[in-house]
Amino acid sequence: KKNGILSLFPDASGIPAVTKSEEEKRICTYLTKLGVRYYYERKYDYETATLDKRQYKPDFTIVELDSEGNEHVVLYYEHFGIDKHGNVPKWFKDSSTGKWEEANRKYKNGILWKMETHKEHNTNLMFTTSAEFRDGNNFYEILKQRLIENGVSVKEIPNIQLFQYLVQRDKSLEKSVMNMCQAFVLLLKANG
């Protein structure tokens, strides 16, 4: 299993996305509220893997069904974790050097590579940034407008209907985790 943040709703595969950030989790929720069918980190439709690089998986692949029920990609959507200056957060560290500067350089190169890849394959890429998420403007309205501008059909789902989409929680797992937490507290107290 991947580590990350479990989204509230399943993507088009029927499986809840395990996102890499709280921002991506919120985007998953908003896309669901807008009635947008998407896959989280599905393989890009073109082969991009090399000896040095794994297959590209855009954050969101937005799809729609045609009149015959066949799925087609409308838009690829990336959410970049960068500030208004185009830099990653200071807590990002490169796995090989442990340095922020190297992580920042690699992330920026990754953004450029993604943009060039979409340009090369003539696929529609839209992106947002963490800076836009935090700049005080209504991120969700901006996102909705960009989706519409990029040809995505938006049909807001009423909250009562959204409740039916919620990921069903595993009560036995929740009980098991609660028991483990209680045991930990008891052991902590018993051992001073």
PDB file of C-alpha atoms in Angstrom:
ATOM      1  CA  LYS A   1       0.000   0.000   0.000  1.00  0.00           C
ATOM      2  CA  LYS A   2       1.077   3.557  -0.702  1.00  0.00           C
ATOM      3  CA  ASN A   3       1.559   5.997   2.141  1.00  0.00           C
ATOM      4  CA  GLY A   4      -0.374   9.203   1.864  1.00  0.00           C
ATOM      5  CA  ILE A   5      -3.674  10.878   2.566  1.00  0.00           C
ATOM      6  CA  LEU A   6      -6.850   8.948   1.800  1.00  0.00           C
ATOM      7  CA  SER A   7      -9.385  10.931  -0.191  1.00  0.00           C
ATOM      8  CA  LEU A   8     -13.020  10.932   0.886  1.00  0.00           C
ATOM      9  CA  PHE A   9     -14.390   9.733  -2.433  1.00  0.00           C
ATOM     10  CA  PRO A  10     -13.316   7.128  -4.989  1.00  0.00           C
ATOM     11  CA  ASP A  11     -11.965   8.202  -8.357  1.00  0.00           C
ATOM     12  CA  ALA A  12     -13.313   6.815 -11.656  1.00  0.00           C
ATOM     13  CA  SER A  13     -11.709   3.437 -10.880  1.00  0.00           C
ATOM     14  CA  GLY A  14     -13.956   3.110  -7.828  1.00  0.00           C
ATOM     15  CA  ILE A  15     -10.977   3.194  -5.482  1.00  0.00           C
ATOM     16  CA  PRO A  16     -10.261   6.113  -3.137  1.00  0.00           C
ATOM     17  CA  ALA A  17      -7.131   8.009  -4.115  1.00  0.00           C
ATOM     18  CA  VAL A  18      -4.221   7.996  -1.691  1.00  0.00           C
ATOM     19  CA  THR A  19      -2.814  11.445  -2.371  1.00  0.00           C
ATOM     20  CA  LYS A  20       0.616  12.875  -1.722  1.00  0.00           C
ATOM     21  CA  SER A  21      -0.704  16.039  -0.073  1.00  0.00           C
ATOM     22  CA  GLU A  22      -3.670  17.561   1.719  1.00  0.00           C
ATOM     23  CA  GLU A  23      -4.099  19.941  -1.227  1.00  0.00           C
ATOM     24  CA  GLU A  24      -4.448  17.035  -3.678  1.00  0.00           C
ATOM     25  CA  LYS A  25      -6.955  15.372  -1.320  1.00  0.00           C
ATOM     26  CA  ARG A  26      -9.033  18.560  -1.312  1.00  0.00           C
ATOM     27  CA  ILE A  27      -8.831  18.745  -5.099  1.00  0.00           C
ATOM     28  CA  CYS A  28     -10.118  15.146  -5.295  1.00  0.00           C
ATOM     29  CA  THR A  29     -13.062  16.135  -3.089  1.00  0.00           C
ATOM     30  CA  TYR A  30     -13.813  19.221  -5.170  1.00  0.00           C
ATOM     31  CA  LEU A  31     -13.607  17.346  -8.481  1.00  0.00           C
ATOM     32  CA  THR A  32     -16.114  14.849  -7.089  1.00  0.00           C
ATOM     33  CA  LYS A  33     -18.392  17.693  -5.951  1.00  0.00           C
ATOM     34  CA  LEU A  34     -18.248  19.098  -9.482  1.00  0.00           C
ATOM     35  CA  GLY A  35     -19.240  15.729 -10.942  1.00  0.00           C
ATOM     36  CA  VAL A  36     -15.903  15.437 -12.746  1.00  0.00           C
ATOM     37  CA  ARG A  37     -14.738  11.873 -13.553  1.00  0.00           C
ATOM     38  CA  TYR A  38     -11.030  11.540 -12.913  1.00  0.00           C
ATOM     39  CA  TYR A  39      -8.311   9.014 -12.219  1.00  0.00           C
ATOM     40  CA  TYR A  40      -5.636   9.825  -9.678  1.00  0.00           C
ATOM     41  CA  GLU A  41      -2.121   9.054 -10.928  1.00  0.00           C
ATOM     42  CA  ARG A  42      -3.173   6.832 -13.820  1.00  0.00           C
ATOM     43  CA  LYS A  43      -0.475   6.027 -16.378  1.00  0.00           C
ATOM     44  CA  TYR A  44      -0.156   8.610 -19.130  1.00  0.00           C
ATOM     45  CA  ASP A  45      -1.520   7.385 -22.466  1.00  0.00           C
ATOM     46  CA  TYR A  46       1.919   7.534 -24.080  1.00  0.00           C
ATOM     47  CA  GLU A  47       4.954   5.486 -23.091  1.00  0.00           C
ATOM     48  CA  THR A  48       7.485   7.680 -21.301  1.00  0.00           C
ATOM     49  CA  ALA A  49       9.487   5.215 -19.219  1.00  0.00           C
ATOM     50  CA  THR A  50      13.228   5.069 -19.807  1.00  0.00           C
ATOM     51  CA  LEU A  51      16.085   3.356 -18.017  1.00  0.00           C
ATOM     52  CA  ASP A  52      16.386   6.435 -15.782  1.00  0.00           C
ATOM     53  CA  LYS A  53      12.746   7.450 -15.465  1.00  0.00           C
ATOM     54  CA  ARG A  54       9.562   5.594 -14.533  1.00  0.00           C
ATOM     55  CA  GLN A  55       6.311   5.881 -16.514  1.00  0.00           C
ATOM     56  CA  TYR A  56       4.683   9.283 -16.145  1.00  0.00           C
ATOM     57  CA  LYS A  57       1.467   9.390 -14.110  1.00  0.00           C
ATOM     58  CA  PRO A  58      -0.237  12.807 -14.144  1.00  0.00           C
ATOM     59  CA  ASP A  59      -1.857  13.787 -10.846  1.00  0.00           C
ATOM     60  CA  PHE A  60      -5.320  13.765 -12.426  1.00  0.00           C
ATOM     61  CA  THR A  61      -6.524  12.319 -15.726  1.00  0.00           C
ATOM     62  CA  ILE A  62      -9.967  13.797 -16.367  1.00  0.00           C
ATOM     63  CA  VAL A  63     -12.225  11.681 -18.539  1.00  0.00           C
ATOM     64  CA  GLU A  64     -15.742  11.852 -19.915  1.00  0.00           C
ATOM     65  CA  LEU A  65     -18.050   9.257 -21.409  1.00  0.00           C
ATOM     66  CA  ASP A  66     -19.317   9.592 -24.962  1.00  0.00           C
ATOM     67  CA  SER A  67     -22.880   8.744 -26.026  1.00  0.00           C
ATOM     68  CA  GLU A  68     -21.927   5.055 -26.320  1.00  0.00           C
ATOM     69  CA  GLY A  69     -20.384   4.950 -22.835  1.00  0.00           C
ATOM     70  CA  ASN A  70     -16.778   4.925 -24.029  1.00  0.00           C
ATOM     71  CA  GLU A  71     -14.313   6.869 -21.941  1.00  0.00           C
ATOM     72  CA  HIS A  72     -12.023   9.484 -23.452  1.00  0.00           C
ATOM     73  CA  VAL A  73      -9.453  11.791 -21.874  1.00  0.00           C
ATOM     74  CA  VAL A  74     -10.487  15.432 -21.819  1.00  0.00           C
ATOM     75  CA  LEU A  75      -7.649  16.858 -19.774  1.00  0.00           C
ATOM     76  CA  TYR A  76      -4.537  16.053 -17.780  1.00  0.00           C
ATOM     77  CA  TYR A  77      -4.213  18.080 -14.612  1.00  0.00           C
ATOM     78  CA  GLU A  78      -1.131  18.578 -12.459  1.00  0.00           C
ATOM     79  CA  HIS A  79      -1.050  20.291  -9.087  1.00  0.00           C
ATOM     80  CA  PHE A  80       2.479  21.552  -8.495  1.00  0.00           C
ATOM     81  CA  GLY A  81       3.656  21.985  -4.900  1.00  0.00           C
ATOM     82  CA  ILE A  82       5.429  25.290  -5.520  1.00  0.00           C
ATOM     83  CA  ASP A  83       5.194  28.770  -4.049  1.00  0.00           C
ATOM     84  CA  LYS A  84       4.712  32.056  -5.915  1.00  0.00           C
ATOM     85  CA  HIS A  85       8.428  32.068  -6.783  1.00  0.00           C
ATOM     86  CA  GLY A  86       8.263  28.572  -8.274  1.00  0.00           C
ATOM     87  CA  ASN A  87      10.083  26.913  -5.370  1.00  0.00           C
ATOM     88  CA  VAL A  88       9.234  23.801  -3.387  1.00  0.00           C
ATOM     89  CA  PRO A  89       8.699  24.034   0.394  1.00  0.00           C
ATOM     90  CA  LYS A  90      11.859  24.256   2.520  1.00  0.00           C
ATOM     91  CA  TRP A  91      11.111  20.867   4.088  1.00  0.00           C
ATOM     92  CA  PHE A  92      11.572  19.135   0.699  1.00  0.00           C
ATOM     93  CA  LYS A  93      14.920  17.357   0.715  1.00  0.00           C
ATOM     94  CA  ASP A  94      16.638  15.447  -2.060  1.00  0.00           C
ATOM     95  CA  SER A  95      16.755  11.730  -1.284  1.00  0.00           C
ATOM     96  CA  SER A  96      20.390  11.344  -2.355  1.00  0.00           C
ATOM     97  CA  THR A  97      21.957  14.589  -1.066  1.00  0.00           C
ATOM     98  CA  GLY A  98      19.521  15.662   1.637  1.00  0.00           C
ATOM     99  CA  LYS A  99      19.637  19.211   0.259  1.00  0.00           C
ATOM    100  CA  TRP A 100      16.677  21.480  -0.465  1.00  0.00           C
ATOM    101  CA  GLU A 101      18.453  23.113  -3.419  1.00  0.00           C
ATOM    102  CA  GLU A 102      18.786  19.794  -5.227  1.00  0.00           C
ATOM    103  CA  ALA A 103      15.146  18.848  -4.517  1.00  0.00           C
ATOM    104  CA  ASN A 104      14.033  22.257  -5.805  1.00  0.00           C
ATOM    105  CA  ARG A 105      16.102  21.887  -8.988  1.00  0.00           C
ATOM    106  CA  LYS A 106      14.763  18.377  -9.655  1.00  0.00           C
ATOM    107  CA  TYR A 107      11.145  19.438  -9.043  1.00  0.00           C
ATOM    108  CA  LYS A 108      11.467  22.400 -11.427  1.00  0.00           C
ATOM    109  CA  ASN A 109      13.054  20.149 -14.065  1.00  0.00           C
ATOM    110  CA  GLY A 110      10.156  17.724 -13.567  1.00  0.00           C
ATOM    111  CA  ILE A 111       7.643  20.494 -14.212  1.00  0.00           C
ATOM    112  CA  LEU A 112       9.420  21.479 -17.424  1.00  0.00           C
ATOM    113  CA  TRP A 113       9.617  17.835 -18.519  1.00  0.00           C
ATOM    114  CA  LYS A 114       5.877  17.353 -17.948  1.00  0.00           C
ATOM    115  CA  MET A 115       5.040  20.480 -19.935  1.00  0.00           C
ATOM    116  CA  GLU A 116       7.308  19.412 -22.795  1.00  0.00           C
ATOM    117  CA  THR A 117       5.879  15.872 -22.759  1.00  0.00           C
ATOM    118  CA  HIS A 118       2.326  17.167 -23.147  1.00  0.00           C
ATOM    119  CA  LYS A 119       3.444  19.545 -25.882  1.00  0.00           C
ATOM    120  CA  GLU A 120       5.255  16.713 -27.701  1.00  0.00           C
ATOM    121  CA  HIS A 121       2.183  14.431 -27.610  1.00  0.00           C
ATOM    122  CA  ASN A 122      -0.288  17.269 -28.202  1.00  0.00           C
ATOM    123  CA  THR A 123      -2.242  16.477 -25.031  1.00  0.00           C
ATOM    124  CA  ASN A 124      -4.099  19.065 -22.993  1.00  0.00           C
ATOM    125  CA  LEU A 125      -2.370  19.898 -19.686  1.00  0.00           C
ATOM    126  CA  MET A 126      -3.779  22.218 -17.050  1.00  0.00           C
ATOM    127  CA  PHE A 127      -2.011  22.947 -13.788  1.00  0.00           C
ATOM    128  CA  THR A 128      -2.450  24.708 -10.469  1.00  0.00           C
ATOM    129  CA  THR A 129       0.080  25.486  -7.744  1.00  0.00           C
ATOM    130  CA  SER A 130       0.259  25.498  -3.975  1.00  0.00           C
ATOM    131  CA  ALA A 131       0.744  29.268  -4.198  1.00  0.00           C
ATOM    132  CA  GLU A 132      -2.695  29.588  -5.810  1.00  0.00           C
ATOM    133  CA  PHE A 133      -4.145  27.399  -3.075  1.00  0.00           C
ATOM    134  CA  ARG A 134      -2.874  29.785  -0.406  1.00  0.00           C
ATOM    135  CA  ASP A 135      -2.922  33.257  -1.957  1.00  0.00           C
ATOM    136  CA  GLY A 136      -6.268  34.286  -0.454  1.00  0.00           C
ATOM    137  CA  ASN A 137      -8.283  34.026  -3.653  1.00  0.00           C
ATOM    138  CA  ASN A 138     -11.008  31.420  -3.995  1.00  0.00           C
ATOM    139  CA  PHE A 139      -8.941  28.511  -5.317  1.00  0.00           C
ATOM    140  CA  TYR A 140     -12.004  26.375  -5.968  1.00  0.00           C
ATOM    141  CA  GLU A 141     -13.707  28.980  -8.149  1.00  0.00           C
ATOM    142  CA  ILE A 142     -10.460  29.451 -10.082  1.00  0.00           C
ATOM    143  CA  LEU A 143     -10.157  25.676 -10.522  1.00  0.00           C
ATOM    144  CA  LYS A 144     -13.765  25.364 -11.661  1.00  0.00           C
ATOM    145  CA  GLN A 145     -13.301  28.149 -14.229  1.00  0.00           C
ATOM    146  CA  ARG A 146     -10.100  26.593 -15.589  1.00  0.00           C
ATOM    147  CA  LEU A 147     -11.777  23.203 -15.913  1.00  0.00           C
ATOM    148  CA  ILE A 148     -14.637  24.750 -17.903  1.00  0.00           C
ATOM    149  CA  GLU A 149     -12.177  26.698 -20.083  1.00  0.00           C
ATOM    150  CA  ASN A 150     -10.402  23.406 -20.829  1.00  0.00           C
ATOM    151  CA  GLY A 151     -13.573  21.675 -22.005  1.00  0.00           C
ATOM    152  CA  VAL A 152     -14.477  19.759 -18.861  1.00  0.00           C
ATOM    153  CA  SER A 153     -18.196  19.320 -18.212  1.00  0.00           C
ATOM    154  CA  VAL A 154     -19.079  20.468 -14.706  1.00  0.00           C
ATOM    155  CA  LYS A 155     -22.318  19.506 -12.998  1.00  0.00           C
ATOM    156  CA  GLU A 156     -22.312  20.128  -9.253  1.00  0.00           C
ATOM    157  CA  ILE A 157     -23.565  17.222  -7.183  1.00  0.00           C
ATOM    158  CA  PRO A 158     -25.926  17.953  -4.269  1.00  0.00           C
ATOM    159  CA  ASN A 159     -24.511  17.210  -0.807  1.00  0.00           C
ATOM    160  CA  ILE A 160     -27.149  14.567  -0.115  1.00  0.00           C
ATOM    161  CA  GLN A 161     -25.950  12.645  -3.185  1.00  0.00           C
ATOM    162  CA  LEU A 162     -22.277  13.152  -2.239  1.00  0.00           C
ATOM    163  CA  PHE A 163     -22.949  11.368   1.048  1.00  0.00           C
ATOM    164  CA  GLN A 164     -23.653   8.202  -0.947  1.00  0.00           C
ATOM    165  CA  TYR A 165     -20.202   8.434  -2.566  1.00  0.00           C
ATOM    166  CA  LEU A 166     -18.334   8.595   0.724  1.00  0.00           C
ATOM    167  CA  VAL A 167     -15.820   5.854   1.180  1.00  0.00           C
ATOM    168  CA  GLN A 168     -17.284   3.283   3.535  1.00  0.00           C
ATOM    169  CA  ARG A 169     -15.049   2.905   6.549  1.00  0.00           C
ATOM    170  CA  ASP A 170     -14.022  -0.504   7.896  1.00  0.00           C
ATOM    171  CA  LYS A 171     -15.448  -0.583  11.441  1.00  0.00           C
ATOM    172  CA  SER A 172     -13.336  -3.593  12.465  1.00  0.00           C
ATOM    173  CA  LEU A 173     -10.166  -1.792  11.347  1.00  0.00           C
ATOM    174  CA  GLU A 174     -11.193   1.356  13.230  1.00  0.00           C
ATOM    175  CA  LYS A 175     -11.820  -0.721  16.382  1.00  0.00           C
ATOM    176  CA  SER A 176      -8.452  -2.426  15.984  1.00  0.00           C
ATOM    177  CA  VAL A 177      -6.642   0.917  15.699  1.00  0.00           C
ATOM    178  CA  MET A 178      -8.543   2.279  18.717  1.00  0.00           C
ATOM    179  CA  ASN A 179      -7.598  -0.798  20.771  1.00  0.00           C
ATOM    180  CA  MET A 180      -3.960  -0.351  19.771  1.00  0.00           C
ATOM    181  CA  CYS A 181      -4.048   3.325  20.849  1.00  0.00           C
ATOM    182  CA  GLN A 182      -5.632   2.399  24.184  1.00  0.00           C
ATOM    183  CA  ALA A 183      -3.000  -0.310  24.755  1.00  0.00           C
ATOM    184  CA  PHE A 184      -0.252   2.195  23.976  1.00  0.00           C
ATOM    185  CA  VAL A 185      -1.614   4.711  26.484  1.00  0.00           C
ATOM    186  CA  LEU A 186      -1.929   2.012  29.176  1.00  0.00           C
ATOM    187  CA  LEU A 187       1.625   0.813  28.561  1.00  0.00           C
ATOM    188  CA  LEU A 188       2.907   4.380  28.583  1.00  0.00           C
ATOM    189  CA  LYS A 189       1.235   5.069  31.941  1.00  0.00           C
ATOM    190  CA  ALA A 190       2.347   1.729  33.403  1.00  0.00           C
ATOM    191  CA  ASN A 191       5.974   2.437  32.487  1.00  0.00           C
ATOM    192  CA  GLY A 192       5.976   5.969  33.870  1.00  0.00           C
TER     193      GLY A 192
END
